mmCIF file of C-alpha atoms in Angstrom:
data_model
loop_
_atom_site.group_PDB
_atom_site.id
_atom_site.type_symbol
_atom_site.label_atom_id
_atom_site.label_comp_id
_atom_site.label_asym_id
_atom_site.label_seq_id
_atom_site.Cartn_x
_atom_site.Cartn_y
_atom_site.Cartn_z
ATOM 1 C CA MET A 115 -0.036 0.314 -0.034
ATOM 2 C CA ARG A 116 1.191 3.496 -0.872
ATOM 3 C CA LEU A 117 1.035 5.819 1.945
ATOM 4 C CA HIS A 118 0.317 9.529 2.613
ATOM 5 C CA VAL A 119 3.932 11.284 2.913
ATOM 6 C CA ALA A 120 4.695 14.688 4.726
ATOM 7 C CA GLU A 121 7.880 16.438 3.757
ATOM 8 C CA TRP A 122 10.273 18.947 4.853
ATOM 9 C CA GLY A 123 13.425 20.301 3.383
ATOM 10 C CA ASP A 124 15.026 19.767 -0.352
ATOM 11 C CA GLY A 125 18.272 18.512 0.839
ATOM 12 C CA ASP A 126 20.280 15.684 -0.942
ATOM 13 C CA ARG A 127 20.387 13.402 2.229
ATOM 14 C CA TYR A 128 16.935 11.796 3.039
ATOM 15 C CA ALA A 129 15.794 11.519 6.648
ATOM 16 C CA LEU A 130 12.861 8.785 6.877
ATOM 17 C CA LEU A 131 10.622 9.259 10.051
ATOM 18 C CA VAL A 132 7.994 6.815 11.066
ATOM 19 C CA HIS A 133 5.240 7.529 13.742
ATOM 20 C CA GLY A 134 3.575 5.627 16.539
ATOM 21 C CA LEU A 135 0.070 4.552 17.346
ATOM 22 C CA PHE A 136 -2.609 6.544 17.048
ATOM 23 C CA SER A 137 -0.246 9.370 15.924
ATOM 24 C CA ASP A 138 0.783 10.984 12.371
ATOM 25 C CA ALA A 139 3.393 12.910 10.647
ATOM 26 C CA ASN A 140 2.502 15.901 12.978
ATOM 27 C CA SER A 141 3.890 14.173 15.617
ATOM 28 C CA TRP A 142 7.282 15.078 13.962
ATOM 29 C CA HIS A 143 6.293 19.041 13.965
ATOM 30 C CA ARG A 144 9.775 19.674 15.696
ATOM 31 C CA LEU A 145 12.131 17.143 14.443
ATOM 32 C CA GLY A 146 10.862 17.319 10.420
ATOM 33 C CA PRO A 147 12.004 21.117 10.413
ATOM 34 C CA ALA A 148 14.992 20.554 12.532
ATOM 35 C CA LEU A 149 16.289 17.912 10.348
ATOM 36 C CA ALA A 150 15.544 19.868 7.304
ATOM 37 C CA GLU A 151 17.573 22.911 8.596
ATOM 38 C CA ARG A 152 20.327 20.379 8.749
ATOM 39 C CA GLY A 153 20.097 20.014 4.999
ATOM 40 C CA TYR A 154 17.967 16.721 4.975
ATOM 41 C CA HIS A 155 15.127 15.707 2.984
ATOM 42 C CA VAL A 156 12.629 14.557 5.539
ATOM 43 C CA LEU A 157 9.712 11.894 4.320
ATOM 44 C CA ALA A 158 7.089 11.138 7.145
ATOM 45 C CA PRO A 159 4.831 8.428 5.971
ATOM 46 C CA GLU A 160 1.667 8.141 7.863
ATOM 47 C CA LEU A 161 0.827 4.347 8.721
ATOM 48 C CA ARG A 162 -1.977 2.611 7.047
ATOM 49 C CA GLY A 163 -5.091 3.497 9.047
ATOM 50 C CA HIS A 164 -3.598 6.652 10.236
ATOM 51 C CA GLY A 165 -3.427 10.241 9.264
ATOM 52 C CA ARG A 166 -4.245 10.598 5.509
ATOM 53 C CA SER A 167 -2.847 7.085 4.433
ATOM 54 C CA PRO A 168 -5.504 4.871 3.355
ATOM 55 C CA ARG A 169 -7.273 1.876 5.381
ATOM 56 C CA GLY A 170 -7.171 -1.722 5.090
ATOM 57 C CA ARG A 171 -5.749 -4.777 6.830
ATOM 58 C CA TYR A 172 -3.742 -4.289 10.171
ATOM 59 C CA SER A 173 -0.968 -6.130 11.165
ATOM 60 C CA PRO A 174 2.796 -5.616 12.003
ATOM 61 C CA HIS A 175 3.562 -7.045 8.669
ATOM 62 C CA ASP A 176 1.106 -4.871 6.867
ATOM 63 C CA TRP A 177 2.898 -1.620 8.192
ATOM 64 C CA ALA A 178 6.362 -2.929 7.434
ATOM 65 C CA MET A 179 5.562 -3.700 3.852
ATOM 66 C CA ASP A 180 3.790 -0.442 3.282
ATOM 67 C CA LEU A 181 7.319 1.194 4.006
ATOM 68 C CA ILE A 182 8.680 -0.892 1.588
ATOM 69 C CA ASP A 183 6.155 0.233 -0.988
ATOM 70 C CA THR A 184 6.519 3.760 -0.103
ATOM 71 C CA VAL A 185 9.930 4.768 0.302
ATOM 72 C CA ARG A 186 11.648 4.448 -3.075
ATOM 73 C CA ILE A 187 14.857 6.028 -1.979
ATOM 74 C CA ARG A 188 17.688 4.963 0.565
ATOM 75 C CA PRO A 189 17.509 6.822 3.730
ATOM 76 C CA HIS A 190 20.804 8.463 5.318
ATOM 77 C CA VAL A 191 18.739 8.054 8.817
ATOM 78 C CA ALA A 192 15.324 6.192 9.339
ATOM 79 C CA ILE A 193 13.817 7.166 12.528
ATOM 80 C CA GLY A 194 10.939 5.016 14.033
ATOM 81 C CA HIS A 195 8.787 5.521 17.577
ATOM 82 C CA SER A 196 6.918 2.904 19.244
ATOM 83 C CA LEU A 197 4.672 1.135 16.248
ATOM 84 C CA GLY A 198 6.980 2.817 14.011
ATOM 85 C CA GLY A 199 10.022 1.678 15.391
ATOM 86 C CA LEU A 200 8.510 -1.860 15.111
ATOM 87 C CA ALA A 201 7.429 -1.449 11.297
ATOM 88 C CA LEU A 202 10.819 0.263 10.423
ATOM 89 C CA GLY A 203 13.085 -2.795 12.194
ATOM 90 C CA MET A 204 11.150 -5.371 10.434
ATOM 91 C CA VAL A 205 12.669 -3.817 6.818
ATOM 92 C CA ALA A 206 15.730 -1.814 7.847
ATOM 93 C CA GLU A 207 17.832 -4.604 5.995
ATOM 94 C CA VAL A 208 15.628 -3.799 2.901
ATOM 95 C CA LEU A 209 15.350 0.062 3.145
ATOM 96 C CA GLU A 210 19.264 0.253 3.913
ATOM 97 C CA PRO A 211 19.518 3.401 5.703
ATOM 98 C CA ALA A 212 23.009 4.305 6.657
ATOM 99 C CA THR A 213 21.971 4.518 10.273
ATOM 100 C CA ALA A 214 18.729 3.792 12.097
ATOM 101 C CA VAL A 215 17.380 5.183 15.229
ATOM 102 C CA TYR A 216 14.450 3.607 17.334
ATOM 103 C CA LEU A 217 12.726 5.448 19.845
ATOM 104 C CA ASP A 218 11.263 2.766 22.295
ATOM 105 C CA PRO A 219 10.109 0.313 19.791
ATOM 106 C CA ALA A 220 7.501 -1.898 20.361
ATOM 107 C CA TRP A 221 9.525 -5.029 19.141
ATOM 108 C CA ARG A 222 8.265 -7.597 21.970
ATOM 109 C CA MET A 223 5.295 -8.241 23.615
ATOM 110 C CA SER A 224 4.058 -11.118 26.069
ATOM 111 C CA ALA A 225 0.485 -12.341 25.371
ATOM 112 C CA ASP A 226 -0.188 -10.532 29.238
ATOM 113 C CA GLN A 227 1.061 -7.301 27.970
ATOM 114 C CA ASN A 228 -0.391 -7.188 24.670
ATOM 115 C CA ARG A 229 -3.950 -8.003 26.008
ATOM 116 C CA SER A 230 -3.661 -5.274 28.639
ATOM 117 C CA LEU A 231 -2.245 -2.707 26.411
ATOM 118 C CA GLY A 232 -5.195 -3.327 23.688
ATOM 119 C CA ALA A 233 -7.774 -2.862 26.548
ATOM 120 C CA VAL A 234 -5.926 0.515 27.431
ATOM 121 C CA TRP A 235 -5.661 1.609 24.047
ATOM 122 C CA SER A 236 -9.103 0.911 23.227
ATOM 123 C CA SER A 237 -10.434 2.590 26.398
ATOM 124 C CA TRP A 238 -8.710 5.975 25.084
ATOM 125 C CA LEU A 239 -11.200 5.973 22.195
ATOM 126 C CA ALA A 240 -14.289 6.458 24.804
ATOM 127 C CA TRP A 241 -12.695 9.906 26.081
ATOM 128 C CA THR A 242 -14.475 12.914 25.046
ATOM 129 C CA ASP A 243 -12.362 15.640 26.735
ATOM 130 C CA VAL A 244 -8.693 16.769 25.662
ATOM 131 C CA GLN A 245 -8.213 16.822 29.524
ATOM 132 C CA GLN A 246 -8.413 13.015 29.806
ATOM 133 C CA LEU A 247 -5.445 12.639 27.699
ATOM 134 C CA ARG A 248 -3.743 15.508 29.227
ATOM 135 C CA ASP A 249 -3.654 13.929 32.467
ATOM 136 C CA HIS A 250 -2.626 10.646 31.214
ATOM 137 C CA LEU A 251 0.345 11.934 29.305
ATOM 138 C CA GLY A 252 1.231 14.168 32.352
ATOM 139 C CA ALA A 253 2.983 17.458 32.733
ATOM 140 C CA ARG A 254 5.892 16.681 30.511
ATOM 141 C CA TRP A 255 4.104 16.817 27.333
ATOM 142 C CA PRO A 256 3.948 20.388 25.598
ATOM 143 C CA GLU A 257 0.448 21.569 25.425
ATOM 144 C CA ILE A 258 0.695 21.842 21.194
ATOM 145 C CA ASP A 259 1.889 17.799 21.345
ATOM 146 C CA VAL A 260 -1.166 16.974 23.561
ATOM 147 C CA ARG A 261 -3.496 18.932 20.915
ATOM 148 C CA LEU A 262 -1.825 16.903 18.232
ATOM 149 C CA ARG A 263 -2.012 13.697 19.676
ATOM 150 C CA TRP A 264 -5.576 14.472 20.567
ATOM 151 C CA ALA A 265 -6.290 15.129 16.840
ATOM 152 C CA SER A 266 -4.338 12.177 15.470
ATOM 153 C CA MET A 267 -6.367 9.878 17.795
ATOM 154 C CA TRP A 268 -9.346 10.835 15.973
ATOM 155 C CA ARG A 269 -8.075 10.667 12.564
ATOM 156 C CA ALA A 270 -6.988 7.036 12.840
ATOM 157 C CA ASP A 271 -8.815 4.015 12.345
ATOM 158 C CA PRO A 272 -10.215 2.054 15.556
ATOM 159 C CA ALA A 273 -9.250 -0.925 14.277
ATOM 160 C CA VAL A 274 -5.641 -0.482 14.290
ATOM 161 C CA VAL A 275 -5.906 -1.510 18.024
ATOM 162 C CA PRO A 276 -6.204 -5.082 17.262
ATOM 163 C CA GLY A 277 -4.204 -4.942 14.757
ATOM 164 C CA LEU A 278 -1.234 -4.648 17.049
ATOM 165 C CA ALA A 279 -2.845 -5.952 20.179
ATOM 166 C CA ALA A 280 -4.445 -9.186 19.011
ATOM 167 C CA GLY A 281 -4.218 -10.687 22.299
ATOM 168 C CA CYS A 282 -1.076 -12.764 21.862
ATOM 169 C CA GLY A 283 2.858 -12.103 22.474
ATOM 170 C CA TYR A 284 5.067 -11.732 19.814
ATOM 171 C CA ASP A 285 8.986 -10.968 19.278
ATOM 172 C CA LEU A 286 9.761 -9.181 15.877
ATOM 173 C CA SER A 287 13.016 -7.638 17.032
ATOM 174 C CA PRO A 288 15.860 -7.354 14.917
ATOM 175 C CA GLU A 289 18.026 -10.266 14.559
ATOM 176 C CA ARG A 290 20.962 -8.194 13.930
ATOM 177 C CA ALA A 291 22.175 -4.590 13.213
ATOM 178 C CA SER A 292 23.127 -4.568 9.612
ATOM 179 C CA MET A 293 23.926 -1.002 10.157
ATOM 180 C CA PRO A 294 24.606 1.269 13.164
ATOM 181 C CA SER A 295 21.468 1.311 15.234
ATOM 182 C CA LEU A 296 20.583 3.150 18.190
ATOM 183 C CA VAL A 297 17.939 2.379 20.369
ATOM 184 C CA LEU A 298 16.373 5.324 22.682
ATOM 185 C CA ALA A 299 14.386 3.632 25.655
ATOM 186 C CA ALA A 300 12.028 5.293 28.239
ATOM 187 C CA ASP A 301 13.003 5.253 31.816
ATOM 188 C CA PRO A 302 11.528 2.923 32.799
ATOM 189 C CA SER A 303 10.719 1.398 29.386
ATOM 190 C CA GLY A 304 7.528 -1.219 29.252
ATOM 191 C CA PHE A 305 8.937 -2.200 25.691
ATOM 192 C CA ILE A 306 12.543 -2.353 26.340
ATOM 193 C CA PRO A 307 13.034 -3.821 29.834
ATOM 194 C CA PRO A 308 16.870 -4.862 30.805
ATOM 195 C CA ASP A 309 16.858 -8.354 29.726
ATOM 196 C CA HIS A 310 15.683 -7.477 26.273
ATOM 197 C CA ALA A 311 18.009 -4.258 26.048
ATOM 198 C CA ALA A 312 20.821 -6.933 26.823
ATOM 199 C CA ASP A 313 19.440 -9.204 23.928
ATOM 200 C CA LEU A 314 19.427 -6.101 21.483
ATOM 201 C CA ARG A 315 23.018 -5.038 22.512
ATOM 202 C CA ARG A 316 24.267 -8.793 21.916
ATOM 203 C CA ARG A 317 22.761 -8.515 18.498
ATOM 204 C CA GLY A 318 24.696 -5.429 17.699
ATOM 205 C CA LEU A 319 22.525 -2.663 18.381
ATOM 206 C CA GLN A 320 23.377 0.158 20.976
ATOM 207 C CA VAL A 321 20.520 0.777 23.538
ATOM 208 C CA GLU A 322 20.618 3.653 25.951
ATOM 209 C CA THR A 323 18.034 4.799 28.608
ATOM 210 C CA VAL A 324 17.000 8.306 28.575
ATOM 211 C CA THR A 325 16.719 8.764 31.976
ATOM 212 C CA GLY A 326 13.670 10.965 33.277
ATOM 213 C CA THR A 327 11.675 10.293 30.168
ATOM 214 C CA GLY A 328 8.665 8.528 28.658
ATOM 215 C CA HIS A 329 7.287 6.353 26.173
ATOM 216 C CA SER A 330 7.310 9.865 23.904
ATOM 217 C CA LEU A 331 10.759 10.827 24.869
ATOM 218 C CA PHE A 332 11.060 13.109 21.545
ATOM 219 C CA ARG A 333 8.178 14.855 22.950
ATOM 220 C CA GLU A 334 8.575 14.933 26.224
ATOM 221 C CA ASP A 335 12.203 16.546 26.065
ATOM 222 C CA PHE A 336 12.987 17.595 22.629
ATOM 223 C CA PRO A 337 16.115 19.465 22.870
ATOM 224 C CA ARG A 338 17.563 16.716 25.007
ATOM 225 C CA PHE A 339 16.610 14.026 22.406
ATOM 226 C CA PHE A 340 17.805 16.039 19.500
ATOM 227 C CA GLY A 341 21.057 16.706 21.024
ATOM 228 C CA ARG A 342 21.474 13.013 21.601
ATOM 229 C CA LEU A 343 20.397 12.541 17.929
ATOM 230 C CA ASP A 344 22.553 15.142 16.487
ATOM 231 C CA THR A 345 25.618 13.717 17.922
ATOM 232 C CA TRP A 346 24.804 10.297 16.712
ATOM 233 C CA LEU A 347 24.176 11.376 13.229
ATOM 234 C CA ARG A 348 27.763 13.438 12.944
ATOM 235 C CA GLU A 349 29.112 9.886 14.156
ATOM 236 C CA HIS A 350 27.252 7.741 11.561
ATOM 237 C CA ALA A 351 25.162 9.077 9.025
#
């Protein structure tokens, strides 16, 4: 499936940004322009069932294969958050970015965790006031990001929830790091616990915990996140 793609910049180096569940390209409203200022042509596809992209069948494999259908260039850097990190990790060897950065990627879930999170995500769709989302996200989220997330939730197809949380466990973690790969995990992370982080390091990925941040660290503390990313890109891309 070909996806809708938002773009920033017109540089000769490409950056690919892949958002998470219930989000869309607007989640990169800081990162897209910041990378464009660094000379990147930024591509931010909206995953199927999200934003302005088509609807259809939903599964990790569908979301991953859509990236192959949509991204026809070799990115200098590919960045994926949560569900976007899951999908990106599944096809990184095909897309062949010079470097990959994963933000608290949802590569592995137990059956209990999958069922529990599915129920939580479905419950959000019963909210009627943005204050409910604001209370859930906490004070670290800037108001603009709360508003953008509220809007993107209602643009998403509710069927994306069972597409990711079908009630069974899975492990779709990369088997190896075919390119320099950085994982930035929340503190603590429900998706990258210590045992999983150790396993990923054995596979060649660099895993770092960003202290004092939650699942959406690039929204909660953008200056610190971008400082780390900028350093990584200077070293690897």
